[in-house]
Amino acid sequence: MEVADPSRAPPEYKDVAWIADTCKLLMGIGWTTNYVGMIYKSLKDETYAMALMALCCNFAWELTYALIYPFGSDLEIEWGHSPLVLRNLPLIFIICVSGFMSGHVALAAQVGPSLAQAWSAYGCQLLLSVGGLCQLLCRGHSRGASYFLWFSRFFGSLVLVPQDILRYKYWRADHEYMGSPLYIWFVCIFLLLDGSYGICLCCTGSVV
């Protein structure tokens, strides 16, 4: 889903649209690679590769913008330290997905689905970054994580920054928010969190 209809883009933006489109294509490749890698790493290490809250938030985002606004388990081992979570994992997942989805729907109703899907995706990204970093620090080891997963996720999001810069410069009328303090804060925090994740991953001695 686009925040603005591409057919409304000014002529000066259309001259550089191919760069923005390439960035979006690279984003898709990066994140698809990351998801495939997470599945592989989860099966290999017999653990989850994404923090639970981040998974719920992202799943809720997917449901919101796919349905409402269309455009053999080793958990017993992994959650042995938290019997409450282990016993209620399906309920926690349902409640969290419902809660995050209601938040996505509320934001879409407040500012419109086109703009809301962008802002809520930024929120998903930050929660994923925070969740992944906390997960790595709490575990003290790199099971469920790898440089491949980190880089594909980091790269998949980072390549959207040049696209956003081009849209703000050449198509500002429909992308004014990309110059807002909140958006700039998001980019800076994203770079800080995911950069820190890479450093922490190195300290834990992760393998590819």
XYZ file of C-alpha atoms in Angstrom, residues 36-189:
154
model
C 12.993 -17.314 5.236
C 16.165 -17.096 7.292
C 14.213 -16.795 10.541
C 12.225 -19.925 9.740
C 15.424 -21.829 8.972
C 17.205 -20.556 12.078
C 14.210 -21.288 14.317
C 14.036 -24.884 13.110
C 17.800 -25.327 13.361
C 18.156 -23.868 16.869
C 14.754 -25.103 18.097
C 13.751 -21.663 19.332
C 11.970 -18.555 18.120
C 13.860 -15.927 16.119
C 11.543 -12.955 16.710
C 10.428 -11.513 20.036
C 6.845 -12.506 20.916
C 5.455 -8.952 21.206
C 7.081 -7.916 17.922
C 5.619 -11.001 16.225
C 2.131 -10.179 17.517
C 2.390 -6.543 16.454
C 3.625 -7.406 12.968
C 1.032 -10.146 12.542
C -1.688 -7.702 13.584
C -0.361 -5.173 11.059
C -0.488 -7.787 8.300
C -4.076 -8.731 9.179
C -5.170 -5.093 9.381
C -3.857 -4.148 5.955
C -4.534 -7.482 4.249
C -8.098 -8.062 5.489
C -9.603 -4.833 6.855
C -7.803 -2.431 4.565
C -6.828 -4.684 1.657
C -4.373 -3.361 -0.927
C 6.530 -31.149 16.600
C 7.230 -28.130 19.027
C 10.099 -27.368 21.406
C 8.226 -24.643 23.296
C 8.321 -26.733 26.444
C 12.111 -26.405 26.413
C 12.258 -22.751 25.404
C 9.640 -21.524 27.895
C 10.651 -23.803 30.766
C 11.813 -20.750 32.734
C 8.357 -19.156 32.476
C 5.556 -21.660 33.167
C 2.920 -18.907 33.085
C 3.799 -18.016 29.492
C 4.159 -21.679 28.540
C 0.694 -22.577 29.821
C -0.993 -19.583 28.239
C 0.962 -19.015 25.029
C -2.033 -19.395 22.653
C -4.102 -17.027 24.812
C -1.255 -14.509 25.034
C -0.816 -14.630 21.262
C -4.542 -14.100 20.611
C -4.823 -11.253 23.122
C -1.682 -9.505 21.884
C -2.598 -9.832 18.210
C -6.107 -8.547 18.959
C -4.716 -5.672 21.005
C -2.193 -4.602 18.393
C -4.732 -5.038 15.607
C -7.224 -2.824 17.441
C -4.468 -0.222 17.722
C -3.744 -0.420 13.983
C -7.464 -0.084 13.208
C -7.841 2.844 15.622
C -4.909 4.684 14.052
C -6.304 4.023 10.561
C -9.669 5.434 11.653
C -7.931 8.463 13.179
C -5.607 9.518 10.346
C -6.745 7.347 7.408
C -5.402 3.949 6.347
C -2.867 5.277 3.827
C -0.963 7.339 6.383
C -1.649 4.978 9.283
C -0.064 1.979 7.572
C 3.175 3.945 7.293
C 3.237 5.186 10.883
C 2.154 1.846 12.344
C 4.792 0.046 10.271
C 7.389 2.340 11.860
C 6.024 1.312 15.252
C 6.293 -2.358 14.285
C 9.890 -1.799 13.215
C 10.846 -0.167 16.512
C 9.134 -2.875 18.556
C 10.901 -5.528 16.508
C 14.259 -3.792 17.008
C 13.727 -3.344 20.753
C 12.360 -6.864 21.152
C 15.234 -8.431 19.256
C 17.841 -6.492 21.223
C 16.228 -7.292 24.588
C 15.871 -10.930 23.570
C 19.568 -11.126 22.736
C 20.635 -9.391 25.953
C 18.345 -11.456 28.188
C 19.427 -14.745 26.659
C 23.118 -13.959 26.682
C 23.584 -16.211 23.657
C 22.778 -16.139 19.951
C 20.413 -19.102 19.593
C 17.686 -18.056 17.169
C 19.830 -15.197 15.861
C 22.572 -14.778 13.272
C 24.417 -12.126 11.278
C 22.390 -13.174 8.225
C 19.069 -12.511 9.968
C 20.297 -9.242 11.421
C 21.713 -7.886 8.163
C 18.737 -8.897 6.003
C 16.367 -7.179 8.443
C 18.586 -4.122 8.831
C 19.189 -3.821 5.087
C 15.510 -4.411 4.274
C 14.518 -1.383 6.344
C 17.535 0.827 5.692
C 17.016 0.929 1.913
C 13.690 2.694 2.447
C 15.468 5.754 3.864
C 16.805 6.897 0.433
C 13.332 6.320 -1.010
C 11.787 8.489 1.691
C 14.368 11.221 1.130
C 13.537 11.282 -2.595
C 9.820 11.418 -1.902
C 10.238 14.213 0.615
C 12.440 16.211 -1.753
C 10.502 15.751 -4.991
C 6.963 14.885 -3.788
C 6.673 16.830 -0.559
C 2.981 17.634 -0.853
C 2.002 14.049 -0.026
C 5.051 13.154 2.094
C 5.454 16.137 4.404
C 5.495 13.859 7.441
C 8.847 12.432 6.326
C 10.482 15.671 7.429
C 8.754 15.694 10.802
C 10.685 15.441 14.092
C 8.934 12.145 14.882
C 10.010 10.549 11.602
C 13.607 11.759 12.012
C 13.559 10.380 15.575
C 12.312 7.046 14.258
C 15.147 6.761 11.739
C 17.777 7.691 14.337
C 16.417 5.255 16.942
